[in-house]
Coordinates of C-alpha atoms in Angstrom, one line a residue:
M478 CA 14.5 3.7 -5.8
T479 CA 14.2 6.3 -2.3
D480 CA 13.2 9.4 -1.3
D481 CA 15.4 10.4 1.7
S482 CA 18.6 9.7 2.2
S483 CA 20.4 9.0 5.7
H484 CA 21.1 11.5 7.9
S485 CA 22.3 11.4 11.6
N486 CA 19.4 14.6 12.9
R487 CA 16.8 13.0 11.9
T488 CA 13.4 13.1 14.4
D489 CA 13.4 9.4 16.6
R490 CA 10.7 7.2 15.1
R491 CA 8.9 7.0 17.9
T492 CA 9.2 10.2 18.9
F493 CA 7.5 11.1 15.7
L494 CA 5.1 8.7 16.4
R495 CA 4.2 10.0 19.8
A496 CA 4.1 14.2 18.3
T497 CA 2.5 13.6 15.1
G498 CA -0.1 16.1 15.2
V499 CA 0.4 17.8 18.8
A500 CA 4.9 18.5 18.4
L501 CA 4.6 19.2 14.6
S502 CA 1.5 21.0 15.2
G503 CA 2.9 23.4 18.0
A504 CA 5.6 24.1 15.6
A505 CA 3.7 24.8 13.1
V506 CA 2.6 28.4 15.3
T507 CA 6.1 29.5 14.6
A508 CA 6.5 29.3 11.1
S509 CA 5.0 32.5 8.8
G510 CA 1.1 32.2 8.4
A511 CA 1.7 28.4 9.6
A512 CA -1.4 29.6 12.8
A513 CA -3.5 30.5 10.0
R514 CA -2.8 27.2 7.8
G515 CA -2.8 24.6 10.8
P516 CA -0.8 22.0 10.7
P517 CA 2.0 22.1 8.5
E518 CA 1.5 19.5 5.0
S519 CA 2.4 19.6 1.4
D520 CA 0.7 20.7 -1.4
A521 CA -0.6 17.1 -3.7
H522 CA 2.0 16.7 -6.4
V523 CA 0.7 15.4 -9.8
A524 CA 3.0 14.1 -12.5
E525 CA 2.0 12.2 -15.5
A526 CA 4.1 11.1 -18.6
D527 CA 3.5 9.2 -21.9
F528 CA 3.2 5.4 -22.0
S529 CA 6.4 5.4 -24.5
N530 CA 8.3 7.5 -21.9
G531 CA 7.6 6.8 -18.5
I532 CA 8.3 8.4 -14.9
S533 CA 10.8 7.5 -14.2
A534 CA 13.0 6.5 -10.3
D535 CA 14.6 10.2 -10.2
R536 CA 11.5 12.0 -11.1
I537 CA 9.4 10.6 -8.1
A538 CA 12.6 11.2 -6.0
E539 CA 12.6 14.4 -6.8
I540 CA 8.3 14.8 -6.3
R541 CA 9.0 12.9 -2.8
R542 CA 12.0 15.9 -1.6
S543 CA 9.8 19.1 -3.0
A544 CA 6.9 17.7 -0.9
R545 CA 8.8 16.9 1.9
A546 CA 10.6 20.8 1.9
E547 CA 6.9 22.4 1.7
Y548 CA 6.1 20.6 4.5
N549 CA 9.2 21.7 6.9
A550 CA 8.6 25.2 5.5
R551 CA 5.3 25.2 6.7
G552 CA 5.9 24.0 10.0
G553 CA 7.2 20.8 10.0
D554 CA 10.2 19.1 10.8
L555 CA 11.0 16.2 8.8
D556 CA 14.3 14.9 7.8
V557 CA 13.2 11.4 6.5
T558 CA 9.8 10.6 6.1
P559 CA 8.6 7.5 8.5
V560 CA 8.2 5.0 5.5
V561 CA 8.7 5.2 1.7
S562 CA 7.4 2.9 -0.5
D563 CA 9.2 2.3 -4.1
P564 CA 6.3 1.1 -6.7
D565 CA 7.8 -1.9 -9.1
P566 CA 5.6 -1.6 -12.0
E567 CA 6.8 -5.0 -13.0
D568 CA 5.9 -5.7 -16.8
G569 CA 4.1 -2.5 -17.0
T570 CA 5.4 1.3 -17.2
I571 CA 4.3 4.3 -14.8
V572 CA 2.2 7.0 -16.6
A573 CA 1.0 9.1 -13.9
Y574 CA 2.0 9.7 -10.2
S575 CA 1.0 11.5 -7.1
Y576 CA 1.7 12.4 -3.4
K577 CA 1.1 14.1 -1.1
I578 CA 2.5 14.8 3.1
D579 CA -0.8 15.0 4.9
A580 CA -1.2 16.7 8.0
N581 CA 0.0 13.7 10.3
G582 CA 3.5 14.1 8.4
V583 CA 2.4 10.6 6.3
P584 CA 3.1 9.9 2.8
R585 CA -0.2 9.4 0.7
Q586 CA 1.0 8.1 -2.7
Y587 CA -0.3 6.7 -6.0
T588 CA 0.8 5.2 -8.8
G589 CA -0.7 4.6 -11.9
I590 CA 0.8 1.8 -14.3
A591 CA -0.2 1.2 -17.7
G592 CA 0.6 -2.1 -20.3
D593 CA -0.7 -0.2 -23.3
A594 CA -1.0 3.8 -24.4
G595 CA -4.6 3.8 -24.0
S596 CA -4.7 2.7 -20.8
A597 CA -2.3 5.5 -20.0
A598 CA -4.3 8.0 -20.5
R599 CA -7.3 7.0 -18.5
L600 CA -4.5 7.1 -15.3
H601 CA -3.3 10.1 -16.1
G602 CA -6.9 11.5 -14.8
K603 CA -7.0 8.8 -12.0
A604 CA -4.1 10.5 -10.6
A605 CA -5.5 13.9 -10.2
E606 CA -8.5 12.5 -8.7
R607 CA -6.3 10.5 -6.2
A608 CA -4.2 13.8 -5.6
T609 CA -7.7 16.0 -5.3
A610 CA -9.0 13.0 -2.5
F611 CA -5.7 13.5 -0.4
D612 CA -6.0 17.0 0.0
R613 CA -9.4 16.1 1.3
T614 CA -8.6 13.2 3.3
S615 CA -5.5 14.6 4.5
A616 CA -5.8 14.4 8.5
A617 CA -8.7 12.1 8.7
T618 CA -8.3 8.2 9.6
T619 CA -8.7 5.5 6.4
D620 CA -9.4 2.6 8.1
E621 CA -11.7 0.6 10.7
A622 CA -9.4 -0.2 13.1
T623 CA -9.9 -0.6 16.7
T624 CA -7.5 0.3 19.7
Q625 CA -7.7 0.4 23.4
S626 CA -4.7 1.5 25.4
K627 CA -2.0 1.5 23.3
S628 CA -2.2 2.4 19.6
W629 CA -1.9 1.8 15.8
S630 CA -0.1 4.5 14.3
N631 CA -0.4 5.2 10.6
V632 CA 2.9 5.8 8.8
L633 CA 1.9 4.9 5.1
H634 CA -1.4 5.0 2.9
D635 CA 0.0 3.7 -0.8
E636 CA -2.6 3.2 -3.8
A637 CA -1.9 1.6 -7.3
D638 CA -3.5 0.5 -10.6
F639 CA -2.4 -1.4 -13.3
C640 CA -4.3 -1.3 -16.5
S641 CA -3.8 -3.2 -19.6
D642 CA -5.9 -3.0 -22.6
P643 CA -7.7 -6.0 -23.1
Y644 CA -7.1 -7.7 -19.9
G645 CA -8.3 -5.6 -17.5
C646 CA -6.7 -3.7 -13.8
V647 CA -5.2 -4.8 -10.7
T648 CA -5.6 -2.3 -7.9
N649 CA -2.9 -2.9 -4.9
N650 CA -4.2 0.1 -1.7
L651 CA -2.4 -0.5 1.5
D652 CA -2.5 1.1 4.9
L653 CA 0.8 0.7 6.7
K654 CA 1.1 0.9 11.0
Q655 CA 3.1 1.2 13.7
L656 CA 2.5 0.0 16.6
D657 CA 2.8 2.9 19.4
S658 CA 4.3 2.1 23.1
D659 CA 4.5 -0.9 22.2
G660 CA 6.9 -1.6 25.4
D661 CA 9.1 -3.4 23.8
P662 CA 13.0 -1.9 23.7
T663 CA 14.2 -4.6 20.9
Q664 CA 11.3 -5.1 18.6
D665 CA 8.8 -2.8 16.7
A666 CA 4.7 -3.9 15.4
Y667 CA 3.9 -3.1 11.9
A668 CA 0.6 -4.1 10.2
V669 CA -0.7 -4.0 6.8
K670 CA -4.4 -3.5 5.5
H671 CA -4.4 -4.7 1.6
F672 CA -7.1 -3.5 -0.6
F673 CA -6.6 -5.8 -3.7
V674 CA -9.0 -5.3 -6.4
M675 CA -9.1 -7.0 -9.7
E676 CA -11.5 -5.4 -12.5
P677 CA -11.5 -7.6 -15.5
G678 CA -11.5 -6.7 -19.2
T679 CA -15.2 -7.3 -19.6
Q680 CA -16.0 -4.7 -17.6
K681 CA -13.4 -2.2 -18.2
Y682 CA -12.7 -2.3 -22.0
G683 CA -15.9 -4.3 -23.2
S684 CA -13.4 -7.1 -24.1
G685 CA -13.8 -11.1 -23.5
W686 CA -11.4 -11.1 -21.1
E687 CA -12.6 -12.2 -17.4
N688 CA -11.1 -12.8 -13.8
D689 CA -9.6 -16.0 -13.3
V690 CA -6.8 -15.7 -10.2
G691 CA -6.1 -13.1 -7.8
E692 CA -2.9 -13.3 -5.7
P693 CA -2.4 -10.7 -2.9
K694 CA 0.9 -12.1 -0.9
H695 CA 2.6 -10.1 2.1
D696 CA 6.1 -11.0 2.2
W697 CA 7.6 -9.8 5.7
S698 CA 10.9 -12.3 4.9
K699 CA 11.8 -10.0 2.0
N700 CA 13.3 -7.6 5.0
D701 CA 16.6 -6.7 5.9
M702 CA 16.6 -5.9 9.6
G703 CA 16.4 -9.6 11.1
S704 CA 14.3 -11.6 13.4
A705 CA 10.7 -11.4 11.6
D706 CA 7.8 -12.8 12.9
L707 CA 4.9 -12.9 11.4
N708 CA 2.1 -12.3 14.2
E709 CA -0.9 -12.9 12.6
Y710 CA -3.0 -12.6 9.3
D711 CA -6.3 -13.0 8.6
P712 CA -8.2 -14.4 6.5
L713 CA -7.6 -17.6 7.7
G714 CA -7.9 -21.4 5.6
T715 CA -10.1 -22.0 2.4
H716 CA -13.2 -19.5 2.6
D717 CA -15.9 -20.9 -0.4
G718 CA -19.1 -18.9 -1.5
S719 CA -20.7 -15.5 -0.2
Q720 CA -19.7 -14.9 3.2
S721 CA -18.7 -12.2 5.1
I722 CA -15.4 -12.0 6.1
N723 CA -14.1 -11.0 9.6
V724 CA -10.2 -10.0 9.3
S725 CA -8.1 -9.7 12.8
V726 CA -4.5 -8.7 12.9
G727 CA -4.1 -7.4 16.0
T728 CA -1.1 -8.2 18.7
S729 CA -0.6 -7.4 22.6
G730 CA -3.8 -7.0 23.0
V731 CA -4.5 -4.2 20.8
N732 CA -7.0 -4.7 18.1
L733 CA -7.0 -4.1 14.3
G734 CA -9.8 -5.1 12.6
W735 CA -11.9 -5.0 10.0
S736 CA -14.9 -6.8 7.7
Y737 CA -15.7 -7.2 4.3
T738 CA -18.2 -9.0 2.0
Q739 CA -17.1 -11.9 0.1
P740 CA -18.6 -12.9 -3.0
A741 CA -19.1 -16.2 -4.9
V742 CA -15.5 -17.1 -4.7
T743 CA -12.8 -19.8 -3.6
T744 CA -10.2 -17.8 -1.2
T745 CA -7.4 -20.1 -0.1
D746 CA -5.2 -20.1 2.2
E747 CA -1.6 -20.5 1.2
S748 CA 0.5 -18.2 3.5
S749 CA 3.7 -19.8 5.9
P750 CA 4.1 -18.6 9.3
S751 CA 7.2 -20.3 9.3
G752 CA 8.6 -18.5 6.3
N753 CA 7.1 -15.1 7.2
Y754 CA 5.0 -14.4 4.5
A755 CA 1.1 -14.6 3.6
T756 CA -0.5 -15.1 1.1
W757 CA -4.2 -16.1 -1.0
N758 CA -5.8 -17.9 -3.8
E759 CA -8.8 -16.4 -4.9
E760 CA -10.7 -18.2 -7.3
F761 CA -13.9 -16.8 -9.2
N762 CA -16.0 -19.3 -9.3
T763 CA -19.4 -17.8 -10.9
S764 CA -19.9 -15.5 -14.2
D765 CA -20.8 -12.7 -12.3
A766 CA -17.8 -13.5 -10.3
R767 CA -15.3 -13.5 -13.5
Q768 CA -17.1 -10.6 -14.9
Y769 CA -17.2 -8.1 -12.5
T770 CA -15.0 -6.5 -9.9
N771 CA -13.8 -8.8 -7.2
G772 CA -11.3 -8.5 -4.4
M773 CA -10.6 -8.9 -1.1
K774 CA -9.4 -7.2 1.8
P775 CA -6.6 -9.5 3.9
G776 CA -4.3 -8.0 6.4
S777 CA -1.4 -9.5 8.8
S778 CA 1.0 -8.3 11.6
C779 CA 4.6 -8.4 12.1
W780 CA 6.9 -8.5 14.9
I781 CA 10.5 -7.3 13.4
D782 CA 14.5 -5.7 15.1
Q783 CA 14.0 -2.3 15.7
E784 CA 16.6 -0.4 14.8
A785 CA 18.9 2.6 16.4
T786 CA 18.0 5.3 15.6
G787 CA 19.4 7.3 12.7
S788 CA 21.0 4.3 11.6
G789 CA 19.6 4.3 8.4
Q790 CA 16.7 3.3 5.5
Y791 CA 15.8 -0.9 6.3
Q792 CA 13.6 -3.1 3.9
L793 CA 10.4 -3.7 6.0
M794 CA 8.5 -6.2 3.5
D795 CA 7.1 -6.5 0.0
L796 CA 3.5 -6.2 -0.7
I797 CA 2.5 -7.7 -3.8
S798 CA -1.0 -8.3 -6.0
K799 CA -1.2 -10.7 -8.9
G800 CA -4.4 -10.7 -11.3
T801 CA -4.5 -13.6 -13.9
F802 CA -7.3 -12.7 -16.3
Y803 CA -8.8 -15.4 -18.8
E804 CA -10.1 -15.6 -22.3
G805 CA -12.1 -18.5 -23.8
G806 CA -13.0 -19.7 -26.3
W807 CA -11.1 -22.3 -28.9
T808 CA -7.9 -21.1 -27.7
P809 CA -8.1 -20.4 -24.4
D810 CA -5.4 -17.9 -22.8
S811 CA -4.5 -16.2 -19.8
H812 CA -2.7 -13.0 -18.9
A813 CA -1.2 -11.7 -15.6
L814 CA -0.7 -8.5 -14.4
K815 CA 1.5 -8.0 -11.5
H816 CA 2.8 -5.4 -9.1
T817 CA 4.8 -4.6 -6.1
F818 CA 5.2 -1.9 -3.4
H819 CA 8.6 -2.2 -2.3
V820 CA 8.4 -1.0 1.5
K821 CA 11.3 0.5 3.7
V822 CA 11.6 2.4 6.8
N823 CA 13.3 4.7 7.8
Y824 CA 15.1 4.9 11.9

């Protein structure tokens, strides 16, 4: 499922990264009424569906095309968006969707995935809330990145919730960045900041289901560009108990970092630099950690072959969130909720 087809007259990716907010804003001045609006941006589109008849890939593609047409009509110049992220609901149903191309020409997307009809109704409201938030933060930065002479440019903001009564919810949000002016004529550097959260059924639905194990994964090996090289990832190694975690995944002297507080959990690093994927196993050790919202904010960066301008769309990586919930008693049981972003880039 893609929102953009391949075209030969597209804006060069590196030109796009340098020009966003400058040249595109200048183009807006020539459009009717655009000077009063400021930089071009699309409306925030919202779609809802019943659990029995979810939102299709074709419907999502249609929404993306409409947003791009609005963006261009207001002074933008995008044949394709820089990045496409296709949500894979695994065993769930997509029942809510929000999409916007912001004032920087960057897609902002929310996907609500339901495992039951009752959760679908709740996710409809969330999609509308995220659309409002996309409008509110359209031109704002979304992370705590630090930069030097070069810079990390936002190319995608993506969010998703997978909720299923009585188990809980798994949230899978990401900011994808590309290193601008990297000085390498053959490869590009990308980095991802991942917000992974589990909300157990004890809190969400008042059930007996608790957090058991969280498994976020950044799989850069799932690409068709070639020569992937996992440059950095964090957190590295095993972290046990409550502490502050500092994440740094910059490259070529350009810092990209943030920090978060880890509660009473054990985070085990199960990554494979040689296999070009980063993944963690997060076990919840106390009753509070199991019964209330918990998670982590991992990150990774990767160098990968640079493709020719106008050559098409390429799979970049898979970002996966899997949360396993547990219900105790005489017959203990577990249930996993998993969803994936298939992240693709347009050249």
